[in-house]
Short mmCIF file of C-alpha atoms and ligand atoms in Angstrom, two decimals:
data_model
loop_
_atom_site.label_atom_id
_atom_site.label_comp_id
_atom_site.label_asym_id
_atom_site.label_seq_id
_atom_site.Cartn_x
_atom_site.Cartn_y
_atom_site.Cartn_z
CA UNK A 1 -44.34 -0.66 34.53
CA UNK A 2 -41.99 -1.07 31.56
CA UNK A 3 -38.49 0.46 31.61
CA UNK A 4 -37.61 3.24 29.11
CA UNK A 5 -35.70 1.86 26.08
CA UNK A 6 -32.49 3.66 27.17
CA UNK A 7 -32.21 1.61 30.40
CA UNK A 8 -33.33 -1.72 29.00
CA UNK A 9 -30.32 -3.98 28.62
CA UNK A 10 -30.57 -6.99 26.34
CA UNK A 11 -29.60 -10.25 28.07
CA UNK A 12 -26.16 -11.47 26.96
CA UNK A 13 -26.24 -13.74 23.90
CA UNK A 14 -23.93 -16.74 23.47
CA UNK A 15 -21.14 -14.58 21.97
CA UNK A 16 -21.18 -12.26 24.99
CA UNK A 17 -21.21 -15.24 27.36
CA UNK A 18 -18.06 -16.52 25.57
CA UNK A 19 -16.47 -13.04 25.90
CA UNK A 20 -17.03 -13.17 29.68
CA UNK A 21 -15.69 -16.69 29.90
CA UNK A 22 -12.57 -15.73 27.89
CA UNK A 23 -11.80 -12.79 30.16
CA UNK A 24 -12.32 -14.71 33.41
CA UNK A 25 -8.94 -14.82 35.25
CA UNK A 26 -9.75 -18.38 36.39
CA UNK A 27 -9.75 -19.54 32.76
CA UNK A 28 -6.21 -18.19 32.25
CA UNK A 29 -4.95 -20.06 35.32
CA UNK A 30 -6.74 -23.22 34.23
CA UNK A 31 -5.41 -22.94 30.63
CA UNK A 32 -1.80 -22.71 31.78
CA UNK A 33 -2.24 -25.98 33.65
CA UNK A 34 -3.02 -28.18 30.62
CA UNK A 35 -1.23 -28.67 27.26
CA UNK A 36 -4.02 -27.61 24.87
CA UNK A 37 -4.95 -24.56 26.93
CA UNK A 38 -1.28 -23.62 27.20
CA UNK A 39 -0.80 -23.89 23.43
CA UNK A 40 -3.82 -21.67 22.71
CA UNK A 41 -2.86 -19.15 25.40
CA UNK A 42 0.74 -18.98 24.22
CA UNK A 43 -0.27 -18.34 20.61
CA UNK A 44 -2.69 -15.62 21.61
CA UNK A 45 -0.17 -14.01 23.97
CA UNK A 46 2.49 -14.00 21.23
CA UNK A 47 0.14 -12.39 18.71
CA UNK A 48 -0.93 -9.75 21.18
CA UNK A 49 2.66 -9.05 22.17
CA UNK A 50 3.37 -8.63 18.44
CA UNK A 51 0.65 -5.96 18.23
CA UNK A 52 2.02 -4.12 21.22
CA UNK A 53 5.62 -4.33 20.03
CA UNK A 54 4.86 -3.62 16.34
CA UNK A 55 6.06 -0.03 16.59
CA UNK A 56 9.41 -1.14 18.04
CA UNK A 57 9.79 -3.66 15.23
CA UNK A 58 9.18 -0.94 12.61
CA UNK A 59 11.77 1.25 14.28
CA UNK A 60 14.35 -1.57 14.28
CA UNK A 61 13.70 -1.93 10.56
CA UNK A 62 14.07 1.82 10.04
CA UNK A 63 17.33 1.88 12.04
CA UNK A 64 18.80 -0.90 9.90
CA UNK A 65 17.70 0.79 6.66
CA UNK A 66 19.00 4.22 7.70
CA UNK A 67 22.39 2.84 8.62
CA UNK A 68 22.60 0.70 5.48
CA UNK A 69 23.31 -2.34 7.68
CA UNK A 70 21.49 -4.88 5.54
CA UNK A 71 23.47 -3.99 2.42
CA UNK A 72 26.66 -4.00 4.48
CA UNK A 73 26.18 -7.54 5.81
CA UNK A 74 25.00 -8.68 2.38
CA UNK A 75 28.33 -7.56 0.87
CA UNK A 76 30.10 -9.64 3.52
CA UNK A 77 29.16 -10.80 7.03
CA UNK A 78 30.72 -8.45 9.60
CA UNK A 79 31.46 -8.26 13.32
CA UNK A 80 29.98 -5.75 15.75
CA UNK A 81 33.25 -3.80 15.78
CA UNK A 82 33.32 -3.55 11.97
CA UNK A 83 29.69 -2.48 11.74
CA UNK A 84 30.12 0.05 14.58
CA UNK A 85 33.09 1.63 12.83
CA UNK A 86 31.28 1.71 9.51
CA UNK A 87 28.16 3.33 10.98
CA UNK A 88 30.01 5.56 13.47
CA UNK A 89 27.89 4.13 16.30
CA UNK A 90 28.79 3.29 19.85
CA UNK A 91 29.25 -0.55 19.82
CA UNK A 92 27.17 -1.00 22.97
CA UNK A 93 24.23 0.85 21.41
CA UNK A 94 24.63 -0.80 18.02
CA UNK A 95 24.71 -4.25 19.61
CA UNK A 96 21.12 -3.73 20.79
CA UNK A 97 20.01 -2.84 17.27
CA UNK A 98 21.84 -5.84 15.79
CA UNK A 99 20.45 -8.25 18.40
CA UNK A 100 16.95 -6.91 17.68
CA UNK A 101 17.51 -7.30 13.93
CA UNK A 102 18.57 -10.93 14.49
CA UNK A 103 15.47 -11.54 16.65
CA UNK A 104 13.30 -10.16 13.84
CA UNK A 105 15.11 -12.24 11.19
CA UNK A 106 16.36 -9.18 9.35
CA UNK A 107 19.86 -10.43 10.09
CA UNK A 108 21.26 -13.68 11.35
CA UNK A 109 24.19 -14.72 13.49
CA UNK A 110 27.09 -16.23 11.56
CA UNK A 111 30.28 -17.97 12.68
CA UNK A 112 33.09 -15.87 14.15
CA UNK A 113 30.68 -13.49 15.93
CA UNK A 114 29.67 -12.01 12.60
CA UNK A 115 26.28 -10.75 11.45
CA UNK A 116 24.85 -11.85 8.09
CA UNK A 117 21.69 -11.19 6.11
CA UNK A 118 18.50 -12.77 7.53
CA UNK A 119 15.55 -14.14 5.51
CA UNK A 120 13.50 -10.95 5.97
CA UNK A 121 16.50 -8.74 5.22
CA UNK A 122 17.00 -10.25 1.76
CA UNK A 123 13.98 -8.59 0.04
CA UNK A 124 15.06 -5.24 1.51
CA UNK A 125 18.46 -5.57 -0.11
CA UNK A 126 16.93 -6.71 -3.40
CA UNK A 127 14.32 -3.91 -3.69
CA UNK A 128 15.19 -0.25 -3.40
CA UNK A 129 11.43 0.47 -3.39
CA UNK A 130 10.99 -1.40 -0.11
CA UNK A 131 13.74 0.61 1.55
CA UNK A 132 12.17 3.80 0.22
CA UNK A 133 8.79 2.78 1.71
CA UNK A 134 10.38 2.02 5.10
CA UNK A 135 11.88 5.51 5.12
CA UNK A 136 8.59 7.02 3.92
CA UNK A 137 6.66 5.22 6.68
CA UNK A 138 8.71 7.15 9.23
CA UNK A 139 6.58 10.15 8.22
CA UNK A 140 3.36 8.23 8.80
CA UNK A 141 4.56 6.95 12.16
CA UNK A 142 5.33 10.49 13.28
CA UNK A 143 1.71 11.34 12.47
CA UNK A 144 0.59 8.22 14.28
CA UNK A 145 2.21 9.13 17.57
CA UNK A 146 -1.27 10.12 18.60
CA UNK A 147 -3.62 7.87 16.61
CA UNK A 148 -6.73 9.68 17.80
CA UNK A 149 -5.60 13.10 16.68
CA UNK A 150 -4.75 11.60 13.31
CA UNK A 151 -8.31 10.27 13.08
CA UNK A 152 -9.82 13.54 14.29
CA UNK A 153 -7.68 16.01 12.31
CA UNK A 154 -5.94 14.28 9.39
CA UNK A 155 -5.44 17.62 7.64
CA UNK A 156 -2.75 18.44 10.21
CA UNK A 157 -0.53 15.45 9.36
CA UNK A 158 2.83 15.57 7.58
CA UNK A 159 1.46 12.93 5.20
CA UNK A 160 -1.21 15.38 4.16
CA UNK A 161 1.47 17.82 3.06
CA UNK A 162 3.41 15.03 1.33
CA UNK A 163 0.47 14.13 -0.97
CA UNK A 164 -0.90 17.50 -2.12
CA UNK A 165 -3.41 16.13 -4.65
CA UNK A 166 -5.20 13.97 -2.06
CA UNK A 167 -6.49 16.89 0.04
CA UNK A 168 -10.14 17.80 -0.36
CA UNK A 169 -9.56 21.45 -1.15
CA UNK A 170 -6.95 20.50 -3.77
CA UNK A 171 -9.16 17.85 -5.35
CA UNK A 172 -12.04 20.18 -5.86
CA UNK A 173 -10.11 23.24 -6.97
CA UNK A 174 -7.08 23.50 -9.22
CA UNK A 175 -4.07 21.49 -8.15
CA UNK A 176 -1.24 23.52 -6.71
CA UNK A 177 1.85 21.46 -6.14
CA UNK A 178 5.46 22.49 -5.99
CA UNK A 179 7.86 20.81 -8.41
CA UNK A 180 9.72 19.44 -5.40
CA UNK A 181 6.58 17.85 -3.89
CA UNK A 182 5.68 16.27 -7.22
CA UNK A 183 9.16 14.90 -7.84
CA UNK A 184 9.32 13.47 -4.30
CA UNK A 185 6.08 11.48 -4.43
CA UNK A 186 6.55 10.49 -8.07
CA UNK A 187 9.98 9.07 -7.32
CA UNK A 188 8.62 7.10 -4.35
CA UNK A 189 5.81 5.69 -6.48
CA UNK A 190 8.21 4.75 -9.27
CA UNK A 191 10.50 2.89 -6.89
CA UNK A 192 7.66 1.02 -5.16
CA UNK A 193 5.82 0.15 -8.39
CA UNK A 194 8.03 -2.82 -9.22
CA UNK A 195 5.96 -5.30 -7.20
CA UNK A 196 2.76 -4.14 -8.84
CA UNK A 197 4.28 -4.49 -12.31
CA UNK A 198 5.19 -8.11 -11.53
CA UNK A 199 1.59 -8.79 -10.43
CA UNK A 200 0.19 -7.27 -13.63
CA UNK A 201 2.57 -9.07 -15.94
CA UNK A 202 1.86 -12.41 -14.28
CA UNK A 203 -1.92 -11.98 -14.40
CA UNK A 204 -3.12 -10.25 -17.55
CA UNK A 205 -2.65 -10.79 -21.31
CA UNK A 206 -1.95 -7.19 -22.34
CA UNK A 207 -0.98 -8.26 -25.88
CA UNK A 208 -4.66 -8.92 -26.65
CA UNK A 209 -5.27 -5.16 -26.62
CA UNK A 210 -4.54 -2.56 -29.26
CA UNK A 211 -4.20 0.67 -27.30
CA UNK A 212 -3.66 1.12 -23.55
CA UNK A 213 -4.16 4.31 -21.52
CA UNK A 214 -2.63 4.42 -18.03
CA UNK A 215 -4.49 7.03 -15.94
CA UNK A 216 -2.49 8.51 -13.03
CA UNK A 217 0.53 6.79 -14.54
CA UNK A 218 3.16 8.72 -12.54
CA UNK A 219 6.64 8.80 -14.05
CA UNK A 220 5.75 6.10 -16.56
CA UNK A 221 7.44 3.02 -15.07
CA UNK A 222 4.48 0.79 -15.89
CA UNK A 223 3.90 2.07 -19.44
CA UNK A 224 7.62 1.77 -20.21
CA UNK A 225 7.55 -1.85 -19.08
CA UNK A 226 4.43 -2.43 -21.18
CA UNK A 227 6.06 -0.86 -24.26
CA UNK A 228 9.01 -3.25 -23.97
CA UNK A 229 6.91 -6.27 -23.09
CA UNK A 230 4.20 -5.83 -25.80
CA UNK A 231 5.81 -4.17 -28.84
CA UNK A 232 2.52 -4.08 -30.82
CA UNK A 233 0.69 -1.84 -28.33
CA UNK A 234 0.01 1.88 -28.69
CA UNK A 235 0.32 3.49 -25.27
CA UNK A 236 -0.86 6.71 -23.62
CA UNK A 237 -0.20 8.04 -20.12
CA UNK A 238 -2.30 10.66 -18.35
CA UNK A 239 -1.30 12.46 -15.13
CA UNK A 240 -1.28 15.93 -13.61
CA UNK A 241 0.78 18.35 -15.77
CA UNK A 242 3.92 18.50 -13.57
CA UNK A 243 3.96 14.68 -13.24
CA UNK A 244 3.35 14.31 -16.98
CA UNK A 245 6.41 16.53 -17.58
CA UNK A 246 8.52 14.18 -15.44
CA UNK A 247 7.11 11.16 -17.27
CA UNK A 248 7.92 12.70 -20.66
CA UNK A 249 11.53 13.19 -19.58
CA UNK A 250 11.92 9.63 -18.21
CA UNK A 251 10.25 8.07 -21.25
CA UNK A 252 12.49 10.03 -23.62
CA UNK A 253 15.57 8.97 -21.61
CA UNK A 254 14.43 5.34 -21.97
CA UNK A 255 14.19 5.83 -25.77
CA UNK A 256 10.43 5.12 -25.73
CA UNK A 257 9.07 8.53 -26.77
CA UNK A 258 7.87 7.19 -30.12
CA UNK A 259 5.86 4.43 -28.41
CA UNK A 260 4.22 6.35 -25.57
CA UNK A 261 2.20 9.58 -25.74
CA UNK A 262 2.07 11.54 -22.50
CA UNK A 263 -0.91 13.80 -21.67
CA UNK A 264 -0.98 16.35 -18.85
CA UNK A 265 -4.30 17.18 -17.17
CA UNK A 266 -6.58 16.45 -14.25
CA UNK A 267 -9.16 13.71 -14.50
CA UNK A 268 -11.41 15.90 -12.35
CA UNK A 269 -11.55 18.80 -14.75
CA UNK A 270 -10.23 17.53 -18.11
CA UNK A 271 -11.42 14.88 -20.56
CA UNK A 272 -9.21 11.79 -20.89
CA UNK A 273 -7.63 10.94 -24.25
CA UNK A 274 -9.94 8.68 -26.30
CA UNK A 275 -9.34 5.59 -28.36
CA UNK A 276 -7.97 3.08 -25.83
CA UNK A 277 -9.44 -0.41 -25.63
CA UNK A 278 -7.83 -0.86 -22.19
CA UNK A 279 -7.43 1.65 -19.37
CA UNK A 280 -5.19 0.74 -16.45
CA UNK A 281 -5.78 2.48 -13.12
CA UNK A 282 -3.04 1.51 -10.70
CA UNK A 283 -3.07 2.69 -7.07
CA UNK A 284 -5.17 5.75 -7.95
CA UNK A 285 -8.80 5.18 -6.83
CA UNK A 286 -7.84 4.54 -3.18
CA UNK A 287 -6.31 8.03 -2.96
CA UNK A 288 -9.69 9.68 -3.56
CA UNK A 289 -13.16 10.16 -2.11
CA UNK A 290 -16.16 8.33 -3.58
CA UNK A 291 -17.19 11.61 -5.18
CA UNK A 292 -13.91 11.89 -7.12
CA UNK A 293 -13.80 8.14 -7.92
CA UNK A 294 -17.28 8.42 -9.45
CA UNK A 295 -16.05 11.28 -11.68
CA UNK A 296 -12.92 9.37 -12.59
CA UNK A 297 -14.74 6.14 -13.50
CA UNK A 298 -17.27 8.09 -15.57
CA UNK A 299 -14.41 9.83 -17.41
CA UNK A 300 -12.71 6.48 -18.10
CA UNK A 301 -15.98 4.97 -19.31
CA UNK A 302 -16.48 7.91 -21.70
CA UNK A 303 -12.91 7.66 -23.04
CA UNK A 304 -12.91 3.90 -23.67
CA UNK A 305 -13.83 2.32 -26.99
CA UNK A 306 -17.08 0.26 -26.92
CA UNK A 307 -16.21 -3.22 -25.63
CA UNK A 308 -13.03 -1.85 -24.04
CA UNK A 309 -11.92 -2.75 -20.51
CA UNK A 310 -10.87 -1.00 -17.32
CA UNK A 311 -8.28 -2.86 -15.25
CA UNK A 312 -8.12 -1.48 -11.73
CA UNK A 313 -5.29 -2.59 -9.43
CA UNK A 314 -4.73 -1.49 -5.83
CA UNK A 315 -4.84 -2.93 -2.30
CA UNK A 316 -8.42 -3.90 -1.42
CA UNK A 317 -10.01 -4.50 1.98
CA UNK A 318 -10.99 -7.93 3.29
CA UNK A 319 -9.92 -9.57 0.04
CA UNK A 320 -9.39 -13.34 -0.03
CA UNK A 321 -5.74 -14.24 0.14
CA UNK A 322 -4.67 -10.93 1.68
CA UNK A 323 -3.43 -10.80 5.27
CA UNK A 324 -6.23 -9.02 7.13
CA UNK A 325 -3.70 -7.09 9.24
CA UNK A 326 -2.50 -5.26 6.08
CA UNK A 327 -5.90 -3.52 5.96
CA UNK A 328 -5.14 -1.65 9.20
CA UNK A 329 -2.05 -0.10 7.62
CA UNK A 330 -3.99 1.21 4.61
CA UNK A 331 -6.94 2.47 6.68
CA UNK A 332 -4.58 4.71 8.62
CA UNK A 333 -2.26 5.56 5.74
CA UNK A 334 -5.10 6.77 3.54
CA UNK A 335 -6.71 8.70 6.39
CA UNK A 336 -3.43 10.53 7.03
CA UNK A 337 -3.01 11.17 3.31
CA UNK A 338 -6.36 12.85 2.67
CA UNK A 339 -9.75 11.91 1.30
CA UNK A 340 -8.95 8.40 0.07
CA UNK A 341 -10.05 5.08 1.51
CA UNK A 342 -9.34 1.38 1.29
CA UNK A 343 -12.33 -0.19 -0.43
CA UNK A 344 -13.53 -3.77 -0.63
CA UNK A 345 -13.65 -5.56 -3.98
CA UNK A 346 -17.46 -5.41 -3.77
CA UNK A 347 -17.45 -1.63 -3.19
CA UNK A 348 -15.17 -1.00 -6.17
CA UNK A 349 -17.29 -3.31 -8.30
CA UNK A 350 -20.40 -1.34 -7.26
CA UNK A 351 -18.74 1.99 -8.17
CA UNK A 352 -17.68 0.55 -11.54
CA UNK A 353 -21.21 -0.75 -12.19
CA UNK A 354 -22.61 2.70 -11.33
CA UNK A 355 -20.30 4.21 -13.98
CA UNK A 356 -21.74 1.82 -16.59
CA UNK A 357 -19.18 -1.00 -16.59
CA UNK A 358 -20.42 -4.56 -16.88
CA UNK A 359 -18.97 -8.11 -16.63
CA UNK A 360 -17.01 -6.83 -13.62
CA UNK A 361 -14.83 -9.50 -12.05
CA UNK A 362 -11.89 -9.90 -9.76
CA UNK A 363 -8.92 -11.44 -11.59
CA UNK A 364 -6.60 -13.73 -9.64
CA UNK A 365 -3.01 -12.56 -9.09
CA UNK A 366 -0.08 -14.18 -7.27
CA UNK A 367 0.40 -11.79 -4.31
CA UNK A 368 -2.67 -9.85 -3.32
CA UNK A 369 -0.72 -8.19 -0.52
CA UNK A 370 0.59 -5.82 -3.20
CA UNK A 371 -2.72 -5.30 -4.99
CA UNK A 372 -5.91 -7.00 -6.13
CA UNK A 373 -7.10 -6.76 -9.74
CA UNK A 374 -10.64 -5.98 -10.90
CA UNK A 375 -11.66 -5.75 -14.56
CA UNK A 376 -14.90 -4.37 -16.01
CA UNK A 377 -16.00 -3.83 -19.59
CA UNK A 378 -17.72 -0.98 -21.33
CA UNK A 379 -20.78 -2.37 -23.16
CA UNK A 380 -20.52 -2.70 -26.94
CA UNK A 381 -18.68 -4.75 -29.52
CA UNK A 382 -14.90 -4.83 -29.13
C1 SAM B 1 -0.36 6.82 -5.79
S1 SAM B 1 0.16 7.50 -7.29
C2 SAM B 1 0.24 6.04 -8.31
C3 SAM B 1 1.11 6.22 -9.51
C4 SAM B 1 1.22 4.96 -10.39
N1 SAM B 1 -0.05 4.59 -11.01
C5 SAM B 1 1.75 3.80 -9.57
O1 SAM B 1 1.04 2.85 -9.25
O2 SAM B 1 2.95 3.89 -9.21
C6 SAM B 1 -1.28 8.31 -7.91
C7 SAM B 1 -1.06 9.08 -9.20
O3 SAM B 1 -2.29 9.72 -9.55
C8 SAM B 1 -2.00 11.03 -10.02
N2 SAM B 1 -3.18 11.89 -9.83
C9 SAM B 1 -3.74 12.29 -8.68
N3 SAM B 1 -4.76 13.12 -8.90
C10 SAM B 1 -4.87 13.24 -10.24
C11 SAM B 1 -5.75 13.97 -11.10
N4 SAM B 1 -6.72 14.71 -10.61
N5 SAM B 1 -5.55 13.84 -12.44
C12 SAM B 1 -4.55 13.09 -12.95
N6 SAM B 1 -3.71 12.37 -12.19
C13 SAM B 1 -3.86 12.45 -10.86
C14 SAM B 1 -0.82 11.46 -9.15
O4 SAM B 1 -0.13 12.55 -9.70
C15 SAM B 1 -0.03 10.18 -9.06
O5 SAM B 1 0.92 10.10 -10.10
#
């Protein structure tokens, strides 16, 4: 008599036999007793400890950023007593934070019992955008206190309220955002955009184009850089009306109003301005569902000149050269935010092909941790 399918268990394959061998307590004991086994076990234990302790590490970073400790020791190395007085902290408590910061290479120990800037602290001092992201992540980590409820009910997260345009109901109906909400996220984006701008400038010859449209361009940091860097270009920016109003103000303050035209509208309901031979789409597609990305790519395709190109830049999953662990951050971040998702290069290429783009290719860039670049062309003569 044959067993019903539900109770038939396939015999373990070689991978499963390795799993059992790896979890056998006798292997652990044996591995500790010889140099190669010890080396492998130590590396694995350290990596796993890193996963378990990751939250503590993020909180050490947040503590240092909130107290302005990294800037303080950058100005001049200081003792515990000096830093405690400056931050109005109990020295015994602060010492634990400082010792943790040294262990994580945010700070280092200098002569005379002073604390100085560590190798991982230096970029945080150099980039205001990084400090802003550390502070912003505190919101995500509050939502992540219970990772399963975040996965089950993302609409209840604080991140969801932070990013009003990313919610399903907002995407499909008219956008309702308070001026304060818009200014808050637009400022964060502007301050964290610096790294992306460096990637774009190092990787793409923008001067070969005539007219560039930046869709979802935020406060206009990227288009302002482009206007200065490529004086021959005509430039347009498109974003939701309240963001466009902020961009107009910033661009005028930078003296670039004659070079950049700002358009307010939603790419879900409004047509995009026509005439560009290059559209840039930076950190926008990953905020949205496939349904909205399809609409957006179709709108870009319709707006582009024949032979024109779309350059899409954002973090992409499983991309060569990107630390795989970074994907976990974006999977959760985008879930907490709303309907967006981290997509692979292949998935984005497929969505672009569906919208009618061809000759779609990934372009190399120096630091794919910040973003990967994919370009596709609208058929026709340039
Ligand atoms: C994550 S931010 C990226 C901003 C900028 N490209 C950057 O990289 O810093 C996404 C931008 O898309 C804009 N956006 C979202 N939904 C939109 C819509 N339906 N129409 C136009 N812009 C939209 C937002 O207002 C925001 O400025």
